[in-house]
Coordinates of C-alpha atoms and ligand atoms in Angstrom, one line a residue:
M1238 CA 110.5 105.6 118.4
S1239 CA 107.6 103.1 118.3
L1240 CA 104.4 104.1 116.7
S1241 CA 102.5 103.8 120.0
Q1242 CA 104.7 106.3 121.8
N1243 CA 103.6 109.8 122.2
P1244 CA 106.4 111.8 120.5
I1245 CA 107.1 114.2 123.3
S1246 CA 110.6 115.0 122.2
I1247 CA 113.0 114.7 119.3
Q1248 CA 116.7 114.4 120.1
G1249 CA 115.9 115.6 123.6
V1250 CA 114.1 118.7 122.3
S1251 CA 110.5 118.7 123.6
L1252 CA 107.9 119.4 121.0
E1253 CA 106.0 121.6 123.5
S1254 CA 109.1 123.8 123.8
V1255 CA 109.2 124.1 120.0
A1256 CA 105.5 125.1 120.0
N1257 CA 106.2 127.7 122.7
E1258 CA 109.3 129.1 121.0
F1259 CA 108.1 129.2 117.3
G1260 CA 104.3 129.3 117.7
T1261 CA 101.8 127.1 116.0
P1262 CA 101.0 125.7 113.6
V1263 CA 104.5 124.6 113.0
Y1264 CA 106.2 121.8 111.0
V1265 CA 109.0 120.1 112.9
Y1266 CA 111.5 117.7 111.2
D1267 CA 114.0 115.3 112.8
E1268 CA 117.3 115.3 111.0
E1269 CA 118.4 112.0 112.5
K1270 CA 115.3 110.2 111.1
I1271 CA 115.9 111.5 107.6
T1272 CA 119.6 110.4 107.7
S1273 CA 118.8 107.0 109.2
Q1274 CA 116.1 106.3 106.5
I1275 CA 118.7 107.0 103.8
K1276 CA 121.3 104.8 105.6
T1277 CA 118.7 102.0 105.8
L1278 CA 118.1 102.1 102.0
Q1279 CA 121.9 102.1 101.4
A1280 CA 122.2 99.1 103.6
A1281 CA 119.3 97.2 102.0
F1282 CA 120.8 97.7 98.5
S1283 CA 124.5 97.4 99.4
K1284 CA 125.1 94.6 96.9
V1285 CA 124.5 96.9 93.9
P1286 CA 125.8 100.3 92.7
L1287 CA 123.0 102.3 94.1
K1288 CA 121.9 105.9 93.6
I1289 CA 119.2 107.3 95.9
K1290 CA 117.4 110.1 94.0
Y1291 CA 115.3 111.6 96.8
A1292 CA 111.9 112.8 95.4
T1293 CA 112.1 116.4 96.3
K1294 CA 108.4 117.1 95.8
A1295 CA 107.7 115.3 99.1
L1296 CA 109.5 118.1 101.1
T1297 CA 111.4 120.7 99.2
N1298 CA 113.0 122.8 102.0
I1299 CA 116.5 123.5 100.9
N1300 CA 118.0 122.4 104.2
I1301 CA 116.3 119.0 103.8
L1302 CA 117.9 118.8 100.4
K1303 CA 121.3 119.6 101.9
L1304 CA 120.8 116.9 104.5
V1305 CA 120.0 114.3 101.8
K1306 CA 123.2 115.3 100.0
K1307 CA 125.2 115.0 103.2
A1308 CA 123.9 111.4 103.7
G1309 CA 125.0 110.5 100.2
G1310 CA 121.8 110.9 98.3
E1311 CA 120.9 112.7 95.1
V1312 CA 117.6 114.1 93.9
D1313 CA 114.6 113.6 91.6
A1314 CA 112.8 116.7 90.5
V1315 CA 109.5 117.1 88.7
S1316 CA 109.6 120.7 87.6
V1317 CA 112.3 123.2 86.4
E1318 CA 111.7 125.0 89.7
E1319 CA 112.5 121.9 91.7
V1320 CA 115.7 121.4 89.6
R1321 CA 116.7 125.0 90.4
I1322 CA 116.1 124.6 94.2
C1323 CA 118.3 121.5 94.0
L1324 CA 121.1 123.5 92.4
E1325 CA 120.7 126.1 95.1
A1326 CA 121.1 123.4 97.7
G1327 CA 124.5 122.5 96.2
Y1328 CA 123.7 119.6 93.9
E1329 CA 125.3 119.6 90.4
G1330 CA 123.1 119.3 87.4
K1331 CA 124.2 115.7 86.9
D1332 CA 123.0 114.7 90.3
V1333 CA 119.4 115.6 89.3
M1334 CA 116.9 113.3 87.7
Y1335 CA 114.2 115.4 86.0
T1336 CA 110.9 113.4 85.7
P1337 CA 108.2 115.8 84.5
N1338 CA 104.7 114.9 83.2
G1339 CA 103.0 116.9 80.5
V1340 CA 105.5 119.7 80.3
S1341 CA 106.5 121.6 77.2
M1342 CA 109.7 121.2 75.2
D1343 CA 110.5 124.7 76.2
E1344 CA 110.8 123.7 79.9
I1345 CA 112.8 120.6 78.9
K1346 CA 115.3 122.7 77.1
Q1347 CA 115.8 124.9 80.2
V1348 CA 116.5 121.7 82.2
V1349 CA 118.9 120.3 79.6
A1350 CA 120.8 123.6 79.9
L1351 CA 121.0 123.1 83.7
G1352 CA 122.6 119.7 83.1
A1353 CA 120.0 117.3 84.7
M1354 CA 119.2 113.9 83.4
I1355 CA 115.9 114.2 81.4
N1356 CA 113.3 111.5 81.9
L1357 CA 110.7 111.6 79.2
D1358 CA 107.3 110.0 79.4
N1359 CA 105.6 110.5 76.1
I1360 CA 106.4 109.7 72.5
P1361 CA 105.7 113.2 70.8
V1362 CA 108.1 114.9 73.2
L1363 CA 110.7 112.1 72.7
E1364 CA 110.4 112.9 69.0
Q1365 CA 110.8 116.7 69.6
F1366 CA 113.8 115.8 71.8
G1367 CA 115.3 113.8 69.0
Q1368 CA 114.9 116.7 66.5
E1369 CA 116.5 119.1 68.9
Y1370 CA 119.4 117.1 70.3
G1371 CA 119.8 113.9 68.2
N1372 CA 122.3 111.8 70.1
S1373 CA 124.1 114.7 71.7
V1374 CA 122.2 114.6 75.0
P1375 CA 121.6 111.4 76.9
V1376 CA 118.0 110.7 77.9
C1377 CA 116.0 108.3 80.0
I1378 CA 112.6 106.9 79.2
R1379 CA 109.8 106.4 81.7
I1380 CA 108.0 103.1 81.0
N1381 CA 104.5 102.4 82.3
P1382 CA 104.6 98.7 83.1
H1383 CA 100.9 98.5 83.9
I1384 CA 101.5 97.0 87.3
M1385 CA 98.9 97.8 89.9
A1386 CA 100.5 99.2 93.0
G1387 CA 99.6 101.6 95.7
G1388 CA 97.0 101.8 98.4
N1389 CA 94.8 104.5 96.8
A1390 CA 93.6 105.1 93.3
K1391 CA 95.0 108.7 93.4
I1392 CA 98.5 107.5 94.2
S1393 CA 98.6 104.4 92.0
V1394 CA 100.1 105.6 88.7
G1395 CA 101.1 102.4 86.9
H1396 CA 97.7 101.2 85.7
I1397 CA 96.5 101.0 82.1
A1398 CA 94.5 104.3 82.3
S1399 CA 97.3 106.3 84.0
K1400 CA 98.7 109.4 82.4
F1401 CA 102.2 108.5 83.5
G1402 CA 104.9 106.9 81.4
I1403 CA 105.0 105.4 78.0
S1404 CA 103.0 102.1 77.8
I1405 CA 105.2 99.0 77.6
H1406 CA 102.8 98.1 74.8
Q1407 CA 104.3 100.9 72.8
L1408 CA 107.9 99.7 73.0
D1409 CA 108.1 99.3 69.2
E1410 CA 107.1 103.0 68.7
I1411 CA 109.7 104.0 71.2
L1412 CA 112.4 102.1 69.4
E1413 CA 111.3 103.6 66.1
V1414 CA 111.9 107.1 67.4
V1415 CA 115.2 106.1 69.1
N1416 CA 116.5 104.6 65.9
K1417 CA 115.3 107.5 63.8
Y1418 CA 117.3 110.1 65.8
D1419 CA 120.0 107.7 67.1
L1420 CA 119.0 108.7 70.6
Q1421 CA 121.4 107.9 73.5
I1422 CA 119.1 106.1 76.0
A1423 CA 121.0 106.2 79.3
G1424 CA 118.3 104.7 81.4
L1425 CA 114.8 103.2 81.7
H1426 CA 112.6 104.3 84.5
L1427 CA 109.3 103.3 86.2
H1428 CA 107.4 104.7 89.2
T1429 CA 104.2 102.8 89.8
G1430 CA 102.9 104.7 92.7
S1431 CA 103.0 105.1 96.4
D1432 CA 102.5 102.5 99.2
I1433 CA 104.2 99.6 97.5
L1434 CA 104.3 96.9 100.2
D1435 CA 106.4 94.0 99.1
A1436 CA 109.2 92.7 96.9
E1437 CA 106.8 91.0 94.6
V1438 CA 105.3 94.2 93.2
F1439 CA 108.7 95.7 92.8
L1440 CA 110.0 92.6 91.1
K1441 CA 107.0 92.5 88.7
G1442 CA 107.9 96.0 87.6
A1443 CA 111.6 95.3 87.5
N1444 CA 111.0 92.3 85.2
V1445 CA 109.2 94.5 82.7
L1446 CA 112.1 96.9 82.7
F1447 CA 114.7 94.0 82.4
E1448 CA 112.9 92.7 79.4
A1449 CA 112.6 96.1 77.7
A1450 CA 116.2 97.0 78.6
M1451 CA 117.6 94.2 76.3
Q1452 CA 116.4 96.4 73.4
F1453 CA 118.7 99.3 74.4
K1454 CA 122.5 99.1 73.9
D1455 CA 123.9 102.0 75.9
L1456 CA 122.1 101.9 79.2
K1457 CA 123.9 103.2 82.3
F1458 CA 121.1 102.7 84.9
L1459 CA 117.7 101.4 85.6
D1460 CA 115.5 103.5 87.9
F1461 CA 112.7 101.8 89.9
G1462 CA 111.1 104.9 91.3
G1463 CA 109.8 105.4 94.8
G1464 CA 106.7 104.3 96.7
F1465 CA 108.0 102.4 99.7
K1466 CA 105.2 102.2 102.3
V1467 CA 105.9 103.6 105.7
G1468 CA 103.9 103.0 109.0
Y1469 CA 101.2 105.5 109.9
K1470 CA 99.7 103.7 112.9
E1471 CA 100.5 100.9 115.3
G1472 CA 100.2 97.6 113.6
D1473 CA 100.5 99.0 110.0
V1474 CA 102.3 96.7 107.6
V1475 CA 105.3 98.5 106.2
T1476 CA 107.6 97.7 103.3
D1477 CA 110.2 95.2 104.5
I1478 CA 113.0 97.2 103.0
M1479 CA 115.7 94.7 103.7
N1480 CA 113.8 91.9 102.0
V1481 CA 112.9 94.2 99.0
G1482 CA 116.6 95.3 98.7
D1483 CA 117.8 91.8 98.8
K1484 CA 115.5 90.3 96.2
V1485 CA 115.6 93.3 93.8
S1486 CA 119.4 93.4 94.1
D1487 CA 119.7 89.7 93.3
A1488 CA 117.4 90.0 90.3
F1489 CA 119.2 93.2 89.1
L1490 CA 122.7 91.5 89.3
E1491 CA 121.3 88.6 87.4
F1492 CA 120.0 90.9 84.7
C1493 CA 123.3 92.8 84.5
K1494 CA 125.1 89.5 83.7
K1495 CA 122.6 88.9 80.9
Y1496 CA 122.9 92.5 79.7
G1497 CA 126.7 92.2 79.6
R1498 CA 127.4 95.3 81.6
D1499 CA 127.2 96.6 85.2
L1500 CA 124.5 99.1 85.5
E1501 CA 123.5 101.5 88.3
L1502 CA 120.3 100.9 90.2
W1503 CA 118.4 104.1 91.0
L1504 CA 115.6 104.6 93.5
E1505 CA 113.4 107.7 94.0
P1506 CA 112.0 107.5 97.6
G1507 CA 110.1 110.5 98.8
K1508 CA 107.8 109.4 101.6
F1509 CA 110.2 106.8 102.8
V1510 CA 112.9 109.4 103.5
V1511 CA 110.9 112.2 105.1
S1512 CA 107.4 111.1 106.2
E1513 CA 108.2 109.8 109.6
S1514 CA 110.7 112.6 110.3
G1515 CA 107.9 115.2 110.3
Y1516 CA 105.4 116.5 112.9
L1517 CA 102.8 119.2 112.5
I1518 CA 102.1 120.8 115.9
V1519 CA 98.7 122.6 116.1
Q1520 CA 96.7 124.2 118.9
A1521 CA 93.1 123.3 119.9
N1522 CA 91.1 126.4 119.4
V1523 CA 87.7 124.9 120.4
V1524 CA 86.4 121.8 121.9
K1525 CA 82.8 121.5 120.7
K1526 CA 80.4 118.9 122.0
T1527 CA 77.4 118.0 119.8
P1528 CA 74.8 115.4 120.6
Q1529 CA 76.8 112.8 118.7
I1530 CA 80.4 113.9 118.4
T1531 CA 83.0 116.0 120.2
F1532 CA 84.9 118.1 117.7
I1533 CA 88.4 119.6 118.3
G1534 CA 88.8 122.6 116.0
V1535 CA 92.5 123.3 115.5
N1536 CA 94.4 126.3 114.1
S1537 CA 95.3 124.4 110.9
G1538 CA 93.5 122.3 108.2
L1539 CA 93.6 121.1 104.7
N1540 CA 95.5 124.3 103.7
H1541 CA 98.5 123.0 105.7
L1542 CA 98.0 119.2 105.5
I1543 CA 95.7 118.0 102.7
R1544 CA 96.5 114.3 102.9
P1545 CA 93.6 113.3 105.1
M1546 CA 91.1 114.9 102.8
M1547 CA 92.8 114.1 99.5
Y1548 CA 93.9 110.5 100.1
D1549 CA 92.0 109.5 103.2
A1550 CA 95.4 109.3 104.8
Y1551 CA 95.6 108.3 108.5
H1552 CA 97.8 110.5 110.7
S1553 CA 98.3 109.6 114.4
I1554 CA 97.5 112.5 116.7
Y1555 CA 98.6 113.0 120.3
N1556 CA 97.9 115.6 123.0
L1557 CA 101.3 117.2 123.9
S1558 CA 99.8 119.3 126.7
N1559 CA 98.0 116.5 128.6
P1560 CA 99.8 113.3 127.4
E1561 CA 98.7 111.2 130.4
G1562 CA 95.0 112.3 130.2
E1563 CA 92.1 110.0 130.0
L1564 CA 91.5 108.8 126.4
K1565 CA 88.4 110.2 124.8
K1566 CA 86.9 110.0 121.3
Y1567 CA 87.1 113.0 119.1
N1568 CA 86.8 114.3 115.5
V1569 CA 89.8 116.5 114.9
V1570 CA 88.9 119.2 112.3
G1571 CA 90.5 122.2 110.7
Y1572 CA 89.5 125.8 110.7
I1573 CA 88.9 125.9 106.9
C1574 CA 85.4 126.7 105.6
E1575 CA 85.1 123.4 103.8
T1576 CA 84.7 119.9 105.2
D1577 CA 88.1 119.6 106.7
T1578 CA 88.5 116.5 108.8
I1579 CA 91.9 115.5 110.0
A1580 CA 90.8 112.5 112.0
S1581 CA 87.5 110.9 112.9
D1582 CA 86.4 108.9 115.9
R1583 CA 89.9 109.1 117.3
E1584 CA 91.0 108.3 120.9
I1585 CA 93.2 111.1 122.2
A1586 CA 94.1 112.0 125.8
E1587 CA 91.5 114.5 127.0
V1588 CA 91.8 117.8 125.1
K1589 CA 91.2 121.3 126.6
M1590 CA 91.0 124.5 124.6
G1591 CA 94.6 125.7 124.1
D1592 CA 96.2 122.3 124.2
F1593 CA 99.0 121.5 121.7
L1594 CA 98.3 118.5 119.5
V1595 CA 100.9 116.8 117.3
I1596 CA 100.1 115.2 114.0
K1597 CA 102.6 112.5 113.0
N1598 CA 103.9 111.5 109.6
A1599 CA 103.7 115.1 108.4
G1600 CA 107.1 115.2 106.7
A1601 CA 106.1 114.1 103.3
Y1602 CA 103.5 115.9 101.2
G1603 CA 102.7 118.2 104.1
I1604 CA 104.1 121.7 103.6
S1605 CA 104.9 121.0 100.0
M1606 CA 101.2 120.7 99.2
A1607 CA 100.2 123.6 101.5
S1608 CA 98.2 126.6 100.2
N1609 CA 96.8 129.9 101.3
Y1610 CA 93.2 128.8 100.9
N1611 CA 90.9 130.9 103.1
S1612 CA 93.7 133.5 103.1
R1613 CA 95.4 131.6 105.9
L1614 CA 99.2 131.9 106.3
R1615 CA 101.5 128.9 105.8
P1616 CA 103.2 127.6 108.9
A1617 CA 106.9 127.9 109.9
E1618 CA 109.2 124.9 109.5
V1619 CA 111.7 123.9 112.2
L1620 CA 114.5 121.4 111.9
V1621 CA 115.9 119.6 114.9
W1622 CA 119.5 119.2 114.1
E1623 CA 122.4 118.3 116.4
G1624 CA 120.1 118.4 119.3
K1625 CA 118.8 122.0 118.6
A1626 CA 115.6 123.3 117.1
K1627 CA 116.4 125.6 114.1
L1628 CA 114.0 127.7 112.1
I1629 CA 114.3 126.7 108.5
R1630 CA 111.3 128.6 107.0
K1631 CA 109.6 131.7 108.5
R1632 CA 105.9 131.7 109.2
E1633 CA 104.1 133.7 106.5
E1634 CA 102.9 137.1 107.3
F1635 CA 99.8 139.0 106.2
Q1636 CA 101.7 141.0 103.6
D1637 CA 102.7 137.8 101.9
L1638 CA 99.1 137.3 100.9
L1639 CA 99.1 140.7 99.0
H1640 CA 102.6 140.5 97.7
N1641 CA 101.8 139.6 94.1
Q1642 CA 98.4 141.2 93.9
V1643 CA 98.3 144.1 91.5
I1644 CA 96.0 146.7 93.0
L1645 CA 94.1 148.7 90.4
D1646 CA 92.7 152.1 91.0
I1647 CA 89.1 151.0 91.4
Ligands
PLP1074 C1 106.3 111.3 93.7 C2 107.3 110.5 93.0 C3 108.2 109.7 93.7 C4 108.1 109.5 95.2 O1 107.1 108.8 95.6 P1 107.0 108.3 97.2 O2 105.7 107.6 97.3 O3 107.0 109.6 98.0 O4 108.1 107.5 97.5 C5 109.2 109.1 93.0 N1 109.3 109.2 91.6 C6 108.5 110.0 90.9 C7 108.7 110.1 89.5 C8 107.5 110.7 91.5 O5 106.6 111.4 90.8

């Protein structure tokens, strides 16, 4: 489906029928798109022993995790809870890469017991890990290569002031701890941020890892993280994944020769796998004309999709109910009592109150970042799978808001 097309249907299932059947707001995912994105990555990196560790924080619904597994993927988790959801989805501990930031040794011990690969990103905890396990549990080290990447300061995590990873400038300190405890370093990792566009940025990071890797004797893999950029609107430049795959694979094979052993290449795509598969369908509650702007107030907002407010993210929006209507300019806003703009100055086919609108690229960091702010309920999730729309998460109900509140006799 090209970006300019109004996404009226997925696998022959009309989005309007999904809205009618399941109500709005509702997140809808296209199984075929998720599977094809994974196949594309597998094809792009076909020259090397590849493991795709889907970054589950992008979209954690257990059915999505099962689809990734079916397509030959594995998973990256950032919390013990995500690790446990992966196990519920049928992954084995060894399929899970655990890449936390700022967690306690206590949580790390729980994840060791679950069998996941631990990826550590600070020296004090590496030291604690050494004291606890010595060389009995393999471990990976997250390196911060200090490469600038990513389209937005909030998603670029490789810069010098970033909290992520152990600075490449502290390699000597890492080696000291590794030698002191005879640590079994199974892999080196980097994840420099989202919206990486080209092979050059990837290669810059890769070269830092290649150089560092020569200091470690027992590596099994190098993990280059996620961050491939996907298209949000017509004309967007997206990562040329075939080109990145080709160049990074060649450099990797060259490195393996030098290293003297064949290693695995791991990737951790989140957005690339699920962003384009997802649609958030909302309903226009009000169309409000002011002297300057016509606002469309919808039955959703930053409580369901925070990306526009948090990252200035652009999401295409179409009118499902009046697709051929005359194009008019609108500001699409949420119903949250907070500045809650989903889109500004946007051309959309004429909207009447009650129309269904669809917000695209809602698969990644949509429901997984949703909240109950303003005591609003979180939406249902629907998966279009084998040509049918299936409910994969119930819409929340009022009682869910009170569920954990302990009511005192006041
Ligand atoms: C968030 C994250 C990813 C995925 O990033 P995308 O931009 O969604 O591809 C990969 N690895 C780690 C460690 C992450 O924290």
